[in-house]
Short mmCIF file of C-alpha atoms in Angstrom, two decimals:
data_model
loop_
_atom_site.label_atom_id
_atom_site.label_comp_id
_atom_site.label_asym_id
_atom_site.label_seq_id
_atom_site.Cartn_x
_atom_site.Cartn_y
_atom_site.Cartn_z
CA UNK D 1 18.41 -11.26 -9.13
CA UNK D 2 17.72 -8.95 -6.37
CA UNK D 3 14.39 -6.33 -6.12
CA UNK D 4 13.29 -3.73 -4.12
CA UNK D 5 9.83 -3.14 -3.14
CA UNK D 6 8.22 0.06 -1.25
CA UNK D 7 4.67 -0.07 0.82
CA UNK D 8 2.63 1.19 3.42
CA UNK D 9 5.24 1.62 6.45
CA UNK D 10 3.87 -0.22 8.91
CA UNK D 11 2.72 -2.76 6.65
CA UNK D 12 6.34 -4.66 5.92
CA UNK D 13 5.36 -8.21 7.29
CA UNK D 14 1.98 -8.81 5.46
CA UNK D 15 3.55 -7.23 2.49
CA UNK D 16 6.84 -10.17 2.27
CA UNK D 17 4.32 -12.65 3.27
CA UNK D 18 2.04 -12.01 -0.23
CA UNK D 19 5.86 -11.42 -2.05
CA UNK D 20 6.96 -14.95 -0.93
CA UNK D 21 3.52 -16.68 -1.94
CA UNK D 22 3.18 -14.71 -5.20
CA UNK D 23 6.44 -14.48 -6.92
CA UNK D 24 8.16 -17.81 -7.74
CA UNK D 25 11.05 -18.18 -6.07
CA UNK D 26 11.36 -15.55 -4.07
CA UNK D 27 13.26 -14.78 -0.58
CA UNK D 28 12.75 -12.13 1.31
CA UNK D 29 16.48 -10.41 2.64
CA UNK D 30 15.59 -7.46 4.41
CA UNK D 31 12.57 -6.22 5.86
CA UNK D 32 12.64 -2.45 6.91
CA UNK D 33 10.16 -1.75 9.26
CA UNK D 34 7.97 0.68 9.40
CA UNK D 35 10.48 2.40 6.63
CA UNK D 36 8.14 0.96 3.59
CA UNK D 37 10.75 -1.44 2.40
CA UNK D 38 11.51 -4.79 1.23
CA UNK D 39 14.56 -6.03 -0.34
CA UNK D 40 14.43 -10.13 -2.00
CA UNK D 41 15.34 -12.12 -4.54
CA UNK D 42 14.29 -14.08 -6.80
CA UNK D 43 15.40 -17.29 -9.48
CA UNK D 44 12.82 -17.88 -11.84
CA UNK D 45 12.63 -16.77 -15.09
CA UNK D 46 12.92 -12.89 -15.77
CA UNK D 47 9.66 -12.08 -17.48
CA UNK D 48 7.41 -14.73 -14.98
CA UNK D 49 8.60 -12.83 -12.24
CA UNK D 50 7.87 -9.60 -13.50
CA UNK D 51 4.55 -10.56 -14.60
CA UNK D 52 4.25 -11.78 -10.90
CA UNK D 53 5.93 -8.59 -9.31
CA UNK D 54 3.29 -5.97 -11.51
CA UNK D 55 0.38 -8.11 -9.98
CA UNK D 56 1.36 -8.15 -5.95
CA UNK D 57 -1.11 -5.97 -4.35
CA UNK D 58 -0.09 -4.67 -1.25
CA UNK D 59 3.09 -2.81 -3.09
CA UNK D 60 2.98 0.96 -4.22
CA UNK D 61 6.36 0.08 -6.13
CA UNK D 62 9.03 -2.33 -7.40
CA UNK D 63 12.78 -1.78 -9.16
CA UNK D 64 15.43 -4.23 -10.31
CA UNK D 65 17.85 -3.53 -8.05
CA UNK D 66 21.08 -2.89 -9.15
CA UNK D 67 23.09 -1.60 -6.47
CA UNK D 68 23.84 -0.98 -2.85
CA UNK D 69 26.11 0.26 -0.87
CA UNK D 70 26.96 2.19 2.87
CA UNK D 71 26.66 5.65 2.35
CA UNK D 72 28.04 8.48 4.89
CA UNK D 73 24.99 11.46 6.12
CA UNK D 74 27.31 14.01 5.28
CA UNK D 75 28.62 15.72 2.11
CA UNK D 76 31.20 13.10 1.21
CA UNK D 77 27.98 10.43 1.02
CA UNK D 78 27.23 12.06 -2.14
CA UNK D 79 30.76 10.72 -3.43
CA UNK D 80 29.89 7.12 -2.31
CA UNK D 81 26.36 7.42 -3.93
CA UNK D 82 28.28 8.59 -7.60
CA UNK D 83 30.58 5.68 -7.12
CA UNK D 84 28.54 3.52 -6.63
CA UNK D 85 25.93 4.38 -9.38
CA UNK D 86 28.80 4.62 -11.76
CA UNK D 87 29.68 0.78 -11.17
CA UNK D 88 25.66 -0.27 -10.76
CA UNK D 89 25.51 -0.66 -14.57
CA UNK D 90 22.86 1.58 -14.56
CA UNK D 91 23.60 2.35 -18.15
CA UNK D 92 23.19 -0.48 -19.34
CA UNK D 93 19.64 -0.48 -19.05
CA UNK D 94 18.60 2.25 -20.73
CA UNK D 95 18.50 1.65 -25.16
CA UNK D 96 20.41 3.98 -27.09
CA UNK D 97 18.81 6.74 -27.81
CA UNK D 98 16.25 6.33 -24.55
CA UNK D 99 15.94 9.22 -22.39
CA UNK D 100 16.00 8.80 -18.90
CA UNK D 101 14.90 10.16 -15.32
CA UNK D 102 16.08 9.40 -11.31
CA UNK D 103 13.61 9.95 -8.51
CA UNK D 104 15.57 10.23 -5.45
CA UNK D 105 14.15 9.62 -2.26
CA UNK D 106 16.06 9.88 1.65
CA UNK D 107 14.79 7.53 4.14
CA UNK D 108 15.33 9.13 7.95
CA UNK D 109 16.69 11.99 9.24
CA UNK D 110 20.68 13.94 10.17
CA UNK D 111 21.75 13.75 6.03
CA UNK D 112 23.25 17.01 5.02
CA UNK D 113 21.80 16.37 1.43
CA UNK D 114 18.34 16.21 -0.07
CA UNK D 115 16.53 13.75 -2.43
CA UNK D 116 17.17 16.20 -5.27
CA UNK D 117 20.93 16.10 -4.99
CA UNK D 118 20.65 11.84 -4.60
CA UNK D 119 18.67 12.13 -8.11
CA UNK D 120 21.53 14.91 -9.62
CA UNK D 121 24.38 12.62 -8.58
CA UNK D 122 22.88 9.55 -9.80
CA UNK D 123 22.28 10.76 -13.27
CA UNK D 124 25.72 12.25 -13.51
CA UNK D 125 27.05 9.45 -13.03
CA UNK D 126 25.03 7.38 -14.88
CA UNK D 127 25.16 9.63 -17.92
CA UNK D 128 29.49 9.35 -17.19
CA UNK D 129 29.44 5.67 -17.39
CA UNK D 130 27.44 5.15 -20.38
CA UNK D 131 30.17 7.87 -22.09
CA UNK D 132 33.01 6.37 -21.22
CA UNK D 133 31.91 2.43 -21.54
CA UNK D 134 29.55 2.82 -24.42
CA UNK D 135 30.19 6.08 -26.48
CA UNK D 136 27.35 8.43 -26.07
CA UNK D 137 25.51 10.04 -23.84
CA UNK D 138 21.97 9.23 -22.33
CA UNK D 139 19.49 12.36 -22.09
CA UNK D 140 17.75 13.27 -19.04
CA UNK D 141 14.12 13.67 -19.29
CA UNK D 142 12.06 14.70 -16.35
CA UNK D 143 8.56 14.02 -17.81
CA UNK D 144 7.87 11.27 -19.38
CA UNK D 145 11.28 9.55 -19.66
CA UNK D 146 11.53 5.99 -21.22
CA UNK D 147 13.45 4.47 -18.46
CA UNK D 148 13.14 5.68 -14.70
CA UNK D 149 16.03 4.38 -11.83
CA UNK D 150 14.70 4.34 -8.18
CA UNK D 151 17.52 6.23 -6.03
CA UNK D 152 17.35 6.16 -2.75
CA UNK D 153 19.17 6.39 0.84
CA UNK D 154 17.36 4.77 3.05
CA UNK D 155 18.94 6.22 7.28
CA UNK D 156 23.00 4.88 5.83
CA UNK D 157 22.21 2.32 2.39
CA UNK D 158 21.86 3.67 -0.44
CA UNK D 159 20.34 2.11 -2.94
CA UNK D 160 19.83 1.86 -6.99
CA UNK D 161 17.41 0.51 -9.32
CA UNK D 162 15.40 0.48 -12.48
CA UNK D 163 11.85 0.93 -11.54
CA UNK D 164 9.64 -2.12 -12.99
CA UNK D 165 5.99 -0.86 -12.08
CA UNK D 166 5.85 2.44 -13.61
CA UNK D 167 5.48 6.15 -11.70
CA UNK D 168 2.11 5.73 -10.86
CA UNK D 169 1.91 4.01 -7.52
CA UNK D 170 0.27 0.75 -7.40
CA UNK D 171 -1.68 1.62 -4.56
CA UNK D 172 -3.40 4.02 -7.12
CA UNK D 173 -5.90 1.52 -8.91
CA UNK D 174 -7.19 2.04 -11.84
CA UNK D 175 -10.42 1.28 -11.21
CA UNK D 176 -11.24 3.52 -9.38
CA UNK D 177 -12.88 6.22 -10.94
CA UNK D 178 -15.35 7.71 -7.90
CA UNK D 179 -12.75 9.12 -5.25
CA UNK D 180 -14.23 9.42 -2.15
CA UNK D 181 -12.51 12.66 -0.17
CA UNK D 182 -10.64 10.41 2.93
CA UNK D 183 -10.35 7.49 0.34
CA UNK D 184 -8.56 4.18 1.81
CA UNK D 185 -5.59 3.54 -0.03
CA UNK D 186 -6.01 0.17 -2.20
CA UNK D 187 -2.89 -1.38 -0.77
CA UNK D 188 -4.02 -0.75 3.25
CA UNK D 189 -7.34 -2.51 2.04
CA UNK D 190 -5.78 -5.37 1.08
CA UNK D 191 -3.33 -5.29 4.27
CA UNK D 192 -6.36 -5.34 6.33
CA UNK D 193 -7.85 -8.02 4.65
CA UNK D 194 -5.16 -10.44 5.27
CA UNK D 195 -5.13 -8.99 9.08
CA UNK D 196 -9.22 -9.93 9.12
CA UNK D 197 -7.90 -13.17 8.17
CA UNK D 198 -10.51 -13.02 5.56
CA UNK D 199 -10.80 -16.28 3.12
CA UNK D 200 -12.26 -17.07 -0.07
CA UNK D 201 -16.04 -17.84 0.81
CA UNK D 202 -15.82 -15.82 3.59
CA UNK D 203 -19.00 -13.17 3.98
CA UNK D 204 -17.14 -9.76 3.81
CA UNK D 205 -18.66 -6.34 4.92
CA UNK D 206 -17.42 -2.76 5.11
CA UNK D 207 -20.31 -1.00 7.12
CA UNK D 208 -18.77 2.63 6.30
CA UNK D 209 -17.29 1.73 2.80
CA UNK D 210 -16.96 5.18 0.97
CA UNK D 211 -16.19 4.48 -2.32
CA UNK D 212 -15.43 0.84 -2.35
CA UNK D 213 -12.41 0.17 -2.25
CA UNK D 214 -12.60 -3.03 0.44
CA UNK D 215 -15.01 -4.23 -1.02
CA UNK D 216 -13.62 -3.88 -4.48
CA UNK D 217 -10.44 -5.46 -3.19
CA UNK D 218 -12.50 -8.22 -1.50
CA UNK D 219 -14.68 -9.08 -4.53
CA UNK D 220 -11.29 -9.36 -6.49
CA UNK D 221 -8.94 -11.61 -4.30
CA UNK D 222 -12.04 -13.81 -3.63
CA UNK D 223 -13.99 -15.42 -6.13
CA UNK D 224 -16.22 -17.37 -4.10
CA UNK D 225 -17.09 -14.61 -1.34
CA UNK D 226 -20.28 -12.68 -0.25
CA UNK D 227 -18.81 -8.91 -0.73
CA UNK D 228 -21.22 -6.18 0.99
CA UNK D 229 -20.50 -2.70 0.66
CA UNK D 230 -22.85 -0.07 2.71
CA UNK D 231 -22.74 3.45 3.03
CA UNK D 232 -25.26 6.12 4.59
CA UNK D 233 -24.34 8.54 1.66
CA UNK D 234 -25.88 7.99 -1.37
CA UNK D 235 -23.25 9.77 -3.23
CA UNK D 236 -20.75 7.53 -1.91
CA UNK D 237 -22.62 4.18 -2.91
CA UNK D 238 -23.12 5.67 -6.29
CA UNK D 239 -19.50 6.04 -6.09
CA UNK D 240 -18.98 2.49 -4.71
CA UNK D 241 -21.02 1.04 -7.91
CA UNK D 242 -19.47 2.75 -10.26
CA UNK D 243 -15.87 1.34 -9.18
CA UNK D 244 -17.18 -1.98 -8.57
CA UNK D 245 -17.97 -1.86 -12.20
CA UNK D 246 -14.99 -0.20 -13.40
CA UNK D 247 -13.05 -3.32 -11.64
CA UNK D 248 -15.75 -5.81 -13.05
CA UNK D 249 -16.68 -6.99 -9.57
CA UNK D 250 -20.42 -5.32 -9.83
CA UNK D 251 -22.39 -8.37 -9.80
CA UNK D 252 -20.61 -9.34 -6.68
CA UNK D 253 -20.93 -6.49 -4.66
CA UNK D 254 -23.98 -5.83 -3.03
CA UNK D 255 -23.98 -2.11 -2.04
CA UNK D 256 -26.62 -0.74 -0.01
CA UNK D 257 -27.08 3.23 1.11
CA UNK D 258 -27.73 1.96 4.85
CA UNK D 259 -27.13 3.36 8.68
CA UNK D 260 -24.08 1.22 10.30
CA UNK D 261 -25.79 1.71 13.32
CA UNK D 262 -28.25 -0.98 12.61
CA UNK D 263 -26.50 -2.98 10.35
CA UNK D 264 -27.99 -6.10 12.13
CA UNK D 265 -31.66 -4.80 10.61
CA UNK D 266 -30.37 -5.10 7.23
CA UNK D 267 -28.36 -8.55 7.04
CA UNK D 268 -29.49 -10.15 9.68
CA UNK D 269 -27.45 -11.68 13.23
CA UNK D 270 -24.59 -13.86 12.65
CA UNK D 271 -24.79 -13.50 9.13
CA UNK D 272 -20.44 -12.08 8.01
CA UNK D 273 -17.22 -13.53 8.87
CA UNK D 274 -15.87 -10.45 8.52
CA UNK D 275 -15.46 -6.79 9.03
CA UNK D 276 -13.39 -4.34 7.56
CA UNK D 277 -13.75 -0.90 7.09
CA UNK D 278 -12.23 2.58 7.33
CA UNK D 279 -14.86 4.61 9.33
CA UNK D 280 -14.33 8.48 10.01
CA UNK D 281 -11.83 9.57 12.47
CA UNK D 282 -11.92 13.39 12.59
CA UNK D 283 -8.44 14.32 11.85
CA UNK D 284 -9.71 14.98 7.70
CA UNK D 285 -12.98 14.46 8.27
CA UNK D 286 -15.61 14.90 10.96
CA UNK D 287 -15.17 15.33 14.52
CA UNK D 288 -13.63 13.16 17.36
CA UNK D 289 -16.42 13.81 19.65
CA UNK D 290 -18.64 13.17 16.73
CA UNK D 291 -16.58 10.04 15.73
CA UNK D 292 -16.40 8.49 19.64
CA UNK D 293 -20.26 8.44 20.02
CA UNK D 294 -20.39 7.19 16.57
CA UNK D 295 -18.13 4.00 17.50
CA UNK D 296 -20.42 3.87 20.44
CA UNK D 297 -23.31 3.51 18.19
CA UNK D 298 -22.16 1.33 15.41
CA UNK D 299 -20.24 -1.51 17.38
CA UNK D 300 -22.96 -3.20 18.98
CA UNK D 301 -24.90 -3.67 15.01
CA UNK D 302 -21.36 -4.72 14.08
CA UNK D 303 -20.96 -7.47 16.72
CA UNK D 304 -24.72 -8.50 16.03
CA UNK D 305 -23.95 -9.08 12.37
CA UNK D 306 -20.36 -10.90 13.60
CA UNK D 307 -20.86 -14.46 13.49
CA UNK D 308 -18.64 -16.56 16.58
CA UNK D 309 -15.20 -16.41 15.47
CA UNK D 310 -15.32 -13.60 13.05
CA UNK D 311 -13.09 -11.01 12.84
CA UNK D 312 -13.01 -7.37 12.29
CA UNK D 313 -10.25 -4.95 11.49
CA UNK D 314 -10.67 -1.38 11.72
CA UNK D 315 -8.47 1.59 10.79
CA UNK D 316 -8.20 4.48 13.22
CA UNK D 317 -6.82 7.06 14.48
CA UNK D 318 -9.49 6.94 18.07
CA UNK D 319 -7.91 3.87 19.07
CA UNK D 320 -8.76 4.27 22.93
CA UNK D 321 -12.57 4.77 22.10
CA UNK D 322 -12.69 2.16 19.06
CA UNK D 323 -11.46 -0.59 21.33
CA UNK D 324 -13.65 0.68 24.80
CA UNK D 325 -17.00 0.59 22.44
CA UNK D 326 -16.03 -2.87 20.84
CA UNK D 327 -15.62 -4.90 24.10
CA UNK D 328 -18.68 -3.09 25.50
CA UNK D 329 -19.94 -4.60 22.80
CA UNK D 330 -19.01 -8.51 23.87
CA UNK D 331 -15.94 -8.10 21.07
CA UNK D 332 -12.09 -8.65 22.31
CA UNK D 333 -8.98 -6.72 20.92
CA UNK D 334 -6.62 -9.56 18.78
CA UNK D 335 -4.37 -7.14 17.88
CA UNK D 336 -3.29 -3.58 16.44
CA UNK D 337 -0.65 -2.52 14.14
CA UNK D 338 0.36 1.10 13.85
CA UNK D 339 1.07 2.20 9.70
CA UNK D 340 1.18 5.28 8.48
CA UNK D 341 -2.16 6.29 5.69
CA UNK D 342 -0.74 9.48 3.88
CA UNK D 343 0.83 12.36 6.24
CA UNK D 344 -0.92 10.71 9.43
CA UNK D 345 0.31 7.33 11.82
CA UNK D 346 -2.92 5.47 12.47
CA UNK D 347 -3.94 1.96 13.92
CA UNK D 348 -5.20 -0.92 12.24
CA UNK D 349 -7.59 -2.94 15.29
CA UNK D 350 -7.85 -6.30 15.24
CA UNK D 351 -11.41 -7.65 16.63
CA UNK D 352 -13.24 -11.30 17.45
CA UNK D 353 -16.32 -12.34 18.31
CA UNK D 354 -15.84 -15.18 21.07
#
């Protein structure tokens, strides 16, 4: 069986590692860097593999891959899409009398057709294949269909699959009952914890936690870790407590209303193994000048609470300001990567204390 997983662009290698670690007999075949695509294969028991895929924390969706073909960017590409979809056997995955929908997506530039046209073309091909081979025509239902097909043209590659994980993106965790106005995607929180090198038993801190996504993800991942969730705004810390309780980790996440510039006074020096955070970066919320000042005032205290050998993973659009503040506080830059968060391209900066 072959599968297509989607994820945050820029995180593909971390997602591929999780797939190999968590999915029985998984082998990654293709990693679409900065396109948020991983194609992988598994020879495991279908029911077990499906369950394991659903449990992945870094993906947004996963589909059972039915067809893959090279297509042209011009209008003739739609004919090639039709033929590939017709031969895919997708109609065999629609039970008799069930409704279906095709969700189309076009990735890249230079195509002479749209995502909507891809979906419409695939839908027509699947209906024709069902009529000719099964003698009935499955009904399209755009709202709440019983079967969802994922169809995409990724630059010049057409892929068609049956969506396994539901239409709600897996980064939208059901525990999130309080939404911070600039909330971090839970899938990115997972990736940042991995980039920080977090392990079970580590003491983990999010000093500007907002709705507590990082802290909750850490508590769900690591059973014996001590997790601190700190924010200056009492409305956000109340929301973080609600989210932790909703995720059933309320007893393992310590939430404090506190100033991130004085962490050492709250937690003590050399008290934390990993810092993972999504601070303001002055695009959706706040002013860039204020953000730079915040970094200069926050990083010295972060460095004081971080143990020797400890790491921090911080997502920001003000990378130069963050790195400068970190270096002046005695931290060194261990790495950085560009990722897409919503409609923004930002950096996850990894810092280390010698």
